[in-house]
């Protein structure tokens, strides 16, 4: 599907507030709500829009430790490691990277004990360095910055 400027405007506005009414979104881009809805449906059907998300205040849920882990793999076969991180609820992001390490993980845990248990299991796959977040400065939906 080829996207035009209106599609990018719709995506930008939805990334700022995915609960916006089609009618209200249409007013912002000078279209009817029905026309906006038709475009959104096409974006969903084509897979451009994969899902709608929710940003939760994790401090209120008790998820207080955010850590960044750099993994240095023991072996060239990474399949077991990839299955491991895909099965772990603590891992909220995982990236294979160039530069330092093989993978960078972003993890969220509720306690020091949960962090230690995760790190002990991680040692089966390689060595790591750990960086704890002491304050989140900015959180932004990925589409917001790419569509402006």
GROMACS .gro file of N, CA and C in nm:
model
  444
    1UNK      N    1   0.084  -0.119   0.000
    1UNK     CA    2   0.000   0.000   0.000
    1UNK      C    3   0.088   0.123   0.000
    2UNK      N    4   0.062   0.213  -0.092
    2UNK     CA    5   0.136   0.338  -0.098
    2UNK      C    6   0.064   0.444  -0.015
    3UNK      N    7   0.136   0.508   0.074
    3UNK     CA    8   0.076   0.606   0.163
    3UNK      C    9   0.094   0.746   0.106
    4UNK      N   10  -0.008   0.828   0.125
    4UNK     CA   11   0.003   0.968   0.085
    4UNK      C   12   0.013   1.056   0.209
    5UNK      N   13   0.018   1.186   0.187
    5UNK     CA   14   0.036   1.282   0.296
    5UNK      C   15  -0.079   1.273   0.397
    6UNK      N   16  -0.199   1.250   0.350
    6UNK     CA   17  -0.314   1.240   0.440
    6UNK      C   18  -0.301   1.118   0.530
    7UNK      N   19  -0.256   1.005   0.473
    7UNK     CA   20  -0.234   0.885   0.554
    7UNK      C   21  -0.132   0.913   0.665
    8UNK      N   22  -0.025   0.983   0.631
    8UNK     CA   23   0.077   1.014   0.732
    8UNK      C   24   0.021   1.109   0.838
    9UNK      N   25  -0.065   1.202   0.800
    9UNK     CA   26  -0.128   1.289   0.898
    9UNK      C   27  -0.217   1.209   0.992
   10UNK      N   28  -0.293   1.116   0.936
   10UNK     CA   29  -0.380   1.031   1.018
   10UNK      C   30  -0.296   0.949   1.115
   11UNK      N   31  -0.189   0.890   1.068
   11UNK     CA   32  -0.103   0.808   1.154
   11UNK      C   33  -0.042   0.893   1.266
   12UNK      N   34   0.001   1.014   1.232
   12UNK     CA   35   0.060   1.101   1.334
   12UNK      C   36  -0.044   1.135   1.441
   13UNK      N   37  -0.163   1.172   1.399
   13UNK     CA   38  -0.268   1.208   1.494
   13UNK      C   39  -0.312   1.088   1.578
   14UNK      N   40  -0.322   0.970   1.516
   14UNK     CA   41  -0.358   0.850   1.592
   14UNK      C   42  -0.248   0.813   1.691
   15UNK      N   43  -0.122   0.836   1.655
   15UNK     CA   44  -0.013   0.803   1.747
   15UNK      C   45  -0.014   0.895   1.869
   16UNK      N   46  -0.069   1.015   1.853
   16UNK     CA   47  -0.081   1.107   1.967
   16UNK      C   48  -0.201   1.070   2.054
   17UNK      N   49  -0.309   1.022   1.991
   17UNK     CA   50  -0.429   0.983   2.065
   17UNK      C   51  -0.507   0.882   1.981
   18UNK      N   52  -0.486   0.755   2.008
   18UNK     CA   53  -0.551   0.651   1.927
   18UNK      C   54  -0.700   0.638   1.955
   19UNK      N   55  -0.749   0.707   2.057
   19UNK     CA   56  -0.892   0.702   2.091
   19UNK      C   57  -0.971   0.818   2.030
   20UNK      N   58  -0.907   0.901   1.951
   20UNK     CA   59  -0.974   1.016   1.892
   20UNK      C   60  -1.088   0.967   1.802
   21UNK      N   61  -1.200   1.037   1.805
   21UNK     CA   62  -1.313   1.004   1.719
   21UNK      C   63  -1.278   1.037   1.574
   22UNK      N   64  -1.324   0.955   1.482
   22UNK     CA   65  -1.296   0.979   1.340
   22UNK      C   66  -1.345   1.117   1.297
   23UNK      N   67  -1.459   1.158   1.348
   23UNK     CA   68  -1.516   1.289   1.314
   23UNK      C   69  -1.421   1.401   1.358
   24UNK      N   70  -1.366   1.390   1.480
   24UNK     CA   71  -1.275   1.492   1.531
   24UNK      C   72  -1.143   1.490   1.455
   25UNK      N   73  -1.096   1.372   1.423
   25UNK     CA   74  -0.974   1.361   1.345
   25UNK      C   75  -0.995   1.423   1.206
   26UNK      N   76  -1.112   1.395   1.148
   26UNK     CA   77  -1.144   1.451   1.017
   26UNK      C   78  -1.144   1.603   1.016
   27UNK      N   79  -1.194   1.665   1.122
   27UNK     CA   80  -1.194   1.811   1.131
   27UNK      C   81  -1.052   1.867   1.124
   28UNK      N   82  -0.958   1.795   1.185
   28UNK     CA   83  -0.819   1.843   1.188
   28UNK      C   84  -0.753   1.836   1.053
   29UNK      N   85  -0.798   1.743   0.967
   29UNK     CA   86  -0.733   1.728   0.836
   29UNK      C   87  -0.830   1.760   0.721
   30UNK      N   88  -0.945   1.820   0.756
   30UNK     CA   89  -1.042   1.867   0.657
   30UNK      C   90  -1.100   1.753   0.574
   31UNK      N   91  -1.146   1.649   0.644
   31UNK     CA   92  -1.213   1.535   0.581
   31UNK      C   93  -1.334   1.498   0.666
   32UNK      N   94  -1.424   1.421   0.609
   32UNK     CA   95  -1.536   1.371   0.687
   32UNK      C   96  -1.488   1.257   0.776
   33UNK      N   97  -1.562   1.233   0.883
   33UNK     CA   98  -1.529   1.121   0.971
   33UNK      C   99  -1.535   0.989   0.898
   34UNK      N  100  -1.632   0.974   0.808
   34UNK     CA  101  -1.646   0.850   0.732
   34UNK      C  102  -1.525   0.827   0.641
   35UNK      N  103  -1.477   0.933   0.576
   35UNK     CA  104  -1.359   0.921   0.488
   35UNK      C  105  -1.235   0.883   0.570
   36UNK      N  106  -1.221   0.944   0.688
   36UNK     CA  107  -1.109   0.909   0.777
   36UNK      C  108  -1.120   0.763   0.820
   37UNK      N  109  -1.242   0.720   0.858
   37UNK     CA  110  -1.262   0.582   0.899
   37UNK      C  111  -1.226   0.483   0.789
   38UNK      N  112  -1.263   0.516   0.666
   38UNK     CA  113  -1.228   0.428   0.553
   38UNK      C  114  -1.077   0.416   0.536
   39UNK      N  115  -1.008   0.529   0.551
   39UNK     CA  116  -0.861   0.526   0.539
   39UNK      C  117  -0.799   0.445   0.653
   40UNK      N  118  -0.851   0.464   0.774
   40UNK     CA  119  -0.798   0.389   0.888
   40UNK      C  120  -0.818   0.240   0.868
   41UNK      N  121  -0.935   0.201   0.820
   41UNK     CA  122  -0.961   0.058   0.794
   41UNK      C  123  -0.863   0.002   0.692
   42UNK      N  124  -0.834   0.079   0.586
   42UNK     CA  125  -0.737   0.034   0.485
   42UNK      C  126  -0.597   0.021   0.546
   43UNK      N  127  -0.561   0.116   0.632
   43UNK     CA  128  -0.430   0.110   0.699
   43UNK      C  129  -0.422  -0.014   0.790
   44UNK      N  130  -0.532  -0.048   0.855
   44UNK     CA  131  -0.535  -0.167   0.941
   44UNK      C  132  -0.528  -0.294   0.856
   45UNK      N  133  -0.609  -0.301   0.751
   45UNK     CA  134  -0.613  -0.420   0.666
   45UNK      C  135  -0.482  -0.446   0.595
   46UNK      N  136  -0.410  -0.340   0.560
   46UNK     CA  137  -0.282  -0.357   0.490
   46UNK      C  138  -0.167  -0.386   0.586
   47UNK      N  139  -0.193  -0.377   0.717
   47UNK     CA  140  -0.090  -0.406   0.815
   47UNK      C  141  -0.004  -0.286   0.853
   48UNK      N  142  -0.033  -0.169   0.797
   48UNK     CA  143   0.042  -0.049   0.837
   48UNK      C  144   0.014  -0.020   0.984
   49UNK      N  145  -0.113  -0.026   1.023
   49UNK     CA  146  -0.149  -0.016   1.165
   49UNK      C  147  -0.160  -0.158   1.216
   50UNK      N  148  -0.066  -0.197   1.303
   50UNK     CA  149  -0.066  -0.333   1.358
   50UNK      C  150  -0.152  -0.344   1.483
   51UNK      N  151  -0.149  -0.241   1.566
   51UNK     CA  152  -0.220  -0.247   1.693
   51UNK      C  153  -0.230  -0.107   1.751
   52UNK      N  154  -0.315  -0.093   1.848
   52UNK     CA  155  -0.327   0.031   1.925
   52UNK      C  156  -0.270   0.002   2.063
   53UNK      N  157  -0.206   0.101   2.123
   53UNK     CA  158  -0.138   0.074   2.249
   53UNK      C  159  -0.187   0.165   2.360
   54UNK      N  160  -0.142   0.131   2.478
   54UNK     CA  161  -0.179   0.201   2.599
   54UNK      C  162  -0.051   0.226   2.678
   55UNK      N  163  -0.034   0.346   2.729
   55UNK     CA  164   0.082   0.376   2.812
   55UNK      C  165   0.035   0.378   2.956
   56UNK      N  166   0.097   0.295   3.037
   56UNK     CA  167   0.056   0.276   3.176
   56UNK      C  168   0.161   0.336   3.268
   57UNK      N  169   0.119   0.397   3.377
   57UNK     CA  170   0.211   0.446   3.478
   57UNK      C  171   0.260   0.327   3.559
   58UNK      N  172   0.378   0.277   3.526
   58UNK     CA  173   0.429   0.154   3.586
   58UNK      C  174   0.461   0.170   3.734
   59UNK      N  175   0.492   0.291   3.777
   59UNK     CA  176   0.518   0.312   3.919
   59UNK      C  177   0.394   0.279   4.001
   60UNK      N  178   0.277   0.311   3.948
   60UNK     CA  179   0.153   0.283   4.019
   60UNK      C  180   0.121   0.134   4.021
   61UNK      N  181   0.180   0.060   3.928
   61UNK     CA  182   0.160  -0.086   3.924
   61UNK      C  183   0.266  -0.160   4.005
   62UNK      N  184   0.366  -0.089   4.050
   62UNK     CA  185   0.472  -0.154   4.126
   62UNK      C  186   0.587  -0.203   4.041
   63UNK      N  187   0.587  -0.172   3.910
   63UNK     CA  188   0.701  -0.209   3.826
   63UNK      C  189   0.802  -0.096   3.833
   64UNK      N  190   0.898  -0.109   3.923
   64UNK     CA  191   0.981   0.006   3.953
   64UNK      C  192   1.123  -0.003   3.902
   65UNK      N  193   1.173  -0.121   3.869
   65UNK     CA  194   1.310  -0.132   3.821
   65UNK      C  195   1.312  -0.144   3.670
   66UNK      N  196   1.375  -0.049   3.605
   66UNK     CA  197   1.402  -0.060   3.462
   66UNK      C  198   1.552  -0.073   3.448
   67UNK      N  199   1.594  -0.172   3.369
   67UNK     CA  200   1.737  -0.194   3.350
   67UNK      C  201   1.765  -0.218   3.203
   68UNK      N  202   1.885  -0.182   3.164
   68UNK     CA  203   1.932  -0.205   3.029
   68UNK      C  204   2.049  -0.303   3.040
   69UNK      N  205   2.044  -0.410   2.963
   69UNK     CA  206   2.143  -0.515   2.973
   69UNK      C  207   2.210  -0.533   2.837
   70UNK      N  208   2.342  -0.532   2.837
   70UNK     CA  209   2.419  -0.561   2.716
   70UNK      C  210   2.467  -0.705   2.727
   71UNK      N  211   2.435  -0.787   2.627
   71UNK     CA  212   2.467  -0.930   2.628
   71UNK      C  213   2.586  -0.957   2.537
   72UNK      N  214   2.680  -1.033   2.589
   72UNK     CA  215   2.796  -1.080   2.513
   72UNK      C  216   2.780  -1.232   2.501
   73UNK      N  217   2.741  -1.279   2.384
   73UNK     CA  218   2.705  -1.419   2.366
   73UNK      C  219   2.827  -1.512   2.378
   74UNK      N  220   2.800  -1.634   2.429
   74UNK     CA  221   2.904  -1.736   2.441
   74UNK      C  222   2.923  -1.813   2.311
   75UNK      N  223   2.819  -1.818   2.229
   75UNK     CA  224   2.821  -1.902   2.110
   75UNK      C  225   2.767  -1.825   1.991
   76UNK      N  226   2.796  -1.876   1.871
   76UNK     CA  227   2.744  -1.812   1.750
   76UNK      C  228   2.600  -1.853   1.722
   77UNK      N  229   2.551  -1.959   1.787
   77UNK     CA  230   2.412  -2.002   1.770
   77UNK      C  231   2.325  -1.929   1.873
   78UNK      N  232   2.245  -1.837   1.825
   78UNK     CA  233   2.168  -1.752   1.914
   78UNK      C  234   2.022  -1.796   1.928
   79UNK      N  235   1.982  -1.904   1.863
   79UNK     CA  236   1.841  -1.947   1.862
   79UNK      C  237   1.786  -1.972   2.002
   80UNK      N  238   1.862  -2.041   2.086
   80UNK     CA  239   1.816  -2.071   2.222
   80UNK      C  240   1.800  -1.943   2.302
   81UNK      N  241   1.893  -1.851   2.286
   81UNK     CA  242   1.885  -1.722   2.355
   81UNK      C  243   1.762  -1.643   2.310
   82UNK      N  244   1.736  -1.640   2.181
   82UNK     CA  245   1.621  -1.565   2.129
   82UNK      C  246   1.491  -1.625   2.183
   83UNK      N  247   1.482  -1.757   2.190
   83UNK     CA  248   1.364  -1.820   2.249
   83UNK      C  249   1.352  -1.782   2.397
   84UNK      N  250   1.465  -1.781   2.467
   84UNK     CA  251   1.467  -1.744   2.609
   84UNK      C  252   1.410  -1.603   2.629
   85UNK      N  253   1.460  -1.505   2.555
   85UNK     CA  254   1.414  -1.368   2.577
   85UNK      C  255   1.269  -1.348   2.531
   86UNK      N  256   1.227  -1.422   2.430
   86UNK     CA  257   1.087  -1.411   2.386
   86UNK      C  258   0.991  -1.469   2.489
   87UNK      N  259   1.038  -1.562   2.570
   87UNK     CA  260   0.954  -1.625   2.673
   87UNK      C  261   0.954  -1.549   2.806
   88UNK      N  262   1.042  -1.451   2.821
   88UNK     CA  263   1.056  -1.381   2.949
   88UNK      C  264   0.973  -1.254   2.951
   89UNK      N  265   0.881  -1.244   3.046
   89UNK     CA  266   0.795  -1.125   3.056
   89UNK      C  267   0.873  -1.002   3.100
   90UNK      N  268   0.988  -1.023   3.164
   90UNK     CA  269   1.069  -0.909   3.208
   90UNK      C  270   1.127  -0.831   3.091
   91UNK      N  271   1.148  -0.898   2.980
   91UNK     CA  272   1.212  -0.836   2.864
   91UNK      C  273   1.105  -0.761   2.785
   92UNK      N  274   1.114  -0.628   2.786
   92UNK     CA  275   1.015  -0.548   2.714
   92UNK      C  276   1.066  -0.502   2.577
   93UNK      N  277   1.197  -0.503   2.558
   93UNK     CA  278   1.257  -0.474   2.428
   93UNK      C  279   1.384  -0.556   2.415
   94UNK      N  280   1.412  -0.598   2.294
   94UNK     CA  281   1.537  -0.669   2.266
   94UNK      C  282   1.583  -0.629   2.127
   95UNK      N  283   1.711  -0.593   2.116
   95UNK     CA  284   1.767  -0.549   1.989
   95UNK      C  285   1.900  -0.619   1.965
   96UNK      N  286   1.918  -0.674   1.846
   96UNK     CA  287   2.050  -0.721   1.806
   96UNK      C  288   2.123  -0.598   1.754
   97UNK      N  289   2.245  -0.577   1.799
   97UNK     CA  290   2.312  -0.450   1.773
   97UNK      C  291   2.451  -0.470   1.714
   98UNK      N  292   2.499  -0.365   1.651
   98UNK     CA  293   2.641  -0.357   1.615
   98UNK      C  294   2.708  -0.280   1.727
   99UNK      N  295   2.838  -0.284   1.733
   99UNK     CA  296   2.906  -0.211   1.838
   99UNK      C  297   2.924  -0.298   1.961
  100UNK      N  298   2.902  -0.239   2.078
  100UNK     CA  299   2.927  -0.309   2.203
  100UNK      C  300   2.823  -0.418   2.228
  101UNK      N  301   2.870  -0.540   2.247
  101UNK     CA  302   2.782  -0.651   2.277
  101UNK      C  303   2.712  -0.704   2.154
  102UNK      N  304   2.632  -0.808   2.174
  102UNK     CA  305   2.555  -0.869   2.066
  102UNK      C  306   2.409  -0.824   2.070
  103UNK      N  307   2.356  -0.809   2.192
  103UNK     CA  308   2.216  -0.771   2.210
  103UNK      C  309   2.206  -0.667   2.321
  104UNK      N  310   2.110  -0.579   2.307
  104UNK     CA  311   2.074  -0.487   2.414
  104UNK      C  312   1.931  -0.518   2.453
  105UNK      N  313   1.908  -0.536   2.582
  105UNK     CA  314   1.775  -0.565   2.634
  105UNK      C  315   1.729  -0.452   2.724
  106UNK      N  316   1.600  -0.425   2.720
  106UNK     CA  317   1.538  -0.337   2.819
  106UNK      C  318   1.448  -0.428   2.900
  107UNK      N  319   1.471  -0.431   3.031
  107UNK     CA  320   1.391  -0.518   3.116
  107UNK      C  321   1.324  -0.435   3.226
  108UNK      N  322   1.210  -0.486   3.272
  108UNK     CA  323   1.138  -0.423   3.384
  108UNK      C  324   1.106  -0.533   3.484
  109UNK      N  325   1.142  -0.507   3.609
  109UNK     CA  326   1.119  -0.605   3.716
  109UNK      C  327   1.060  -0.534   3.837
  110UNK      N  328   0.998  -0.614   3.924
  110UNK     CA  329   0.933  -0.558   4.043
  110UNK      C  330   1.025  -0.553   4.164
  111UNK      N  331   1.135  -0.630   4.160
  111UNK     CA  332   1.219  -0.636   4.279
  111UNK      C  333   1.363  -0.670   4.240
  112UNK      N  334   1.451  -0.645   4.334
  112UNK     CA  335   1.592  -0.683   4.319
  112UNK      C  336   1.603  -0.835   4.304
  113UNK      N  337   1.521  -0.907   4.377
  113UNK     CA  338   1.523  -1.054   4.370
  113UNK      C  339   1.487  -1.102   4.230
  114UNK      N  340   1.383  -1.043   4.171
  114UNK     CA  341   1.343  -1.083   4.036
  114UNK      C  342   1.454  -1.049   3.936
  115UNK      N  343   1.520  -0.936   3.955
  115UNK     CA  344   1.632  -0.898   3.870
  115UNK      C  345   1.745  -1.000   3.881
  116UNK      N  346   1.780  -1.039   4.003
  116UNK     CA  347   1.888  -1.137   4.023
  116UNK      C  348   1.854  -1.272   3.960
  117UNK      N  349   1.730  -1.317   3.975
  117UNK     CA  350   1.690  -1.445   3.915
  117UNK      C  351   1.703  -1.439   3.763
  118UNK      N  352   1.659  -1.329   3.704
  118UNK     CA  353   1.670  -1.313   3.559
  118UNK      C  354   1.816  -1.314   3.515
  119UNK      N  355   1.900  -1.237   3.584
  119UNK     CA  356   2.042  -1.228   3.547
  119UNK      C  357   2.113  -1.362   3.562
  120UNK      N  358   2.078  -1.439   3.663
  120UNK     CA  359   2.138  -1.573   3.680
  120UNK      C  360   2.105  -1.663   3.562
  121UNK      N  361   1.983  -1.658   3.513
  121UNK     CA  362   1.944  -1.739   3.397
  121UNK      C  363   2.010  -1.688   3.270
  122UNK      N  364   2.032  -1.558   3.265
  122UNK     CA  365   2.097  -1.497   3.149
  122UNK      C  366   2.240  -1.547   3.131
  123UNK      N  367   2.305  -1.581   3.241
  123UNK     CA  368   2.443  -1.630   3.236
  123UNK      C  369   2.456  -1.762   3.159
  124UNK      N  370   2.346  -1.836   3.143
  124UNK     CA  371   2.350  -1.958   3.061
  124UNK      C  372   2.381  -1.926   2.915
  125UNK      N  373   2.354  -1.802   2.874
  125UNK     CA  374   2.366  -1.765   2.733
  125UNK      C  375   2.488  -1.678   2.705
  126UNK      N  376   2.538  -1.610   2.806
  126UNK     CA  377   2.653  -1.523   2.783
  126UNK      C  378   2.677  -1.434   2.903
  127UNK      N  379   2.778  -1.351   2.890
  127UNK     CA  380   2.806  -1.252   2.995
  127UNK      C  381   2.726  -1.126   2.965
  128UNK      N  382   2.719  -1.038   3.063
  128UNK     CA  383   2.639  -0.918   3.045
  128UNK      C  384   2.699  -0.803   3.123
  129UNK      N  385   2.657  -0.683   3.085
  129UNK     CA  386   2.677  -0.566   3.169
  129UNK      C  387   2.540  -0.506   3.193
  130UNK      N  388   2.521  -0.449   3.310
  130UNK     CA  389   2.391  -0.404   3.355
  130UNK      C  390   2.394  -0.254   3.382
  131UNK      N  391   2.289  -0.185   3.338
  131UNK     CA  392   2.274  -0.042   3.362
  131UNK      C  393   2.133  -0.019   3.414
  132UNK      N  394   2.122   0.032   3.537
  132UNK     CA  395   1.990   0.058   3.596
  132UNK      C  396   1.945   0.200   3.561
  133UNK      N  397   1.819   0.213   3.527
  133UNK     CA  398   1.761   0.345   3.502
  133UNK      C  399   1.731   0.409   3.637
  134UNK      N  400   1.772   0.533   3.653
  134UNK     CA  401   1.742   0.604   3.777
  134UNK      C  402   1.631   0.706   3.760
  135UNK      N  403   1.600   0.743   3.633
  135UNK     CA  404   1.488   0.832   3.606
  135UNK      C  405   1.456   0.828   3.458
  136UNK      N  406   1.327   0.813   3.427
  136UNK     CA  407   1.285   0.820   3.287
  136UNK      C  408   1.265   0.966   3.253
  137UNK      N  409   1.333   1.012   3.150
  137UNK     CA  410   1.328   1.153   3.111
  137UNK      C  411   1.221   1.177   3.004
  138UNK      N  412   1.211   1.083   2.910
  138UNK     CA  413   1.118   1.101   2.800
  138UNK      C  414   1.066   0.966   2.756
  139UNK      N  415   0.937   0.961   2.731
  139UNK     CA  416   0.877   0.842   2.673
  139UNK      C  417   0.789   0.889   2.559
  140UNK      N  418   0.813   0.835   2.442
  140UNK     CA  419   0.739   0.880   2.326
  140UNK      C  420   0.701   0.760   2.242
  141UNK      N  421   0.581   0.764   2.188
  141UNK     CA  422   0.539   0.659   2.097
  141UNK      C  423   0.628   0.666   1.974
  142UNK      N  424   0.678   0.554   1.924
  142UNK     CA  425   0.772   0.554   1.812
  142UNK      C  426   0.722   0.626   1.687
  143UNK      N  427   0.594   0.618   1.658
  143UNK     CA  428   0.544   0.681   1.536
  143UNK      C  429   0.543   0.833   1.545
  144UNK      N  430   0.528   0.887   1.663
  144UNK     CA  431   0.516   1.032   1.677
  144UNK      C  432   0.639   1.102   1.619
  145UNK      N  433   0.758   1.051   1.649
  145UNK     CA  434   0.879   1.120   1.601
  145UNK      C  435   0.904   1.093   1.454
  146UNK      N  436   0.867   0.977   1.401
  146UNK     CA  437   0.899   0.945   1.262
  146UNK      C  438   0.801   1.006   1.164
  147UNK      N  439   0.684   1.047   1.211
  147UNK     CA  440   0.583   1.097   1.119
  147UNK      C  441   0.574   1.249   1.117
  148UNK      N  442   0.661   1.318   1.186
  148UNK     CA  443   0.653   1.464   1.186
  148UNK      C  444   0.748   1.523   1.086
   0.00000   0.00000   0.00000
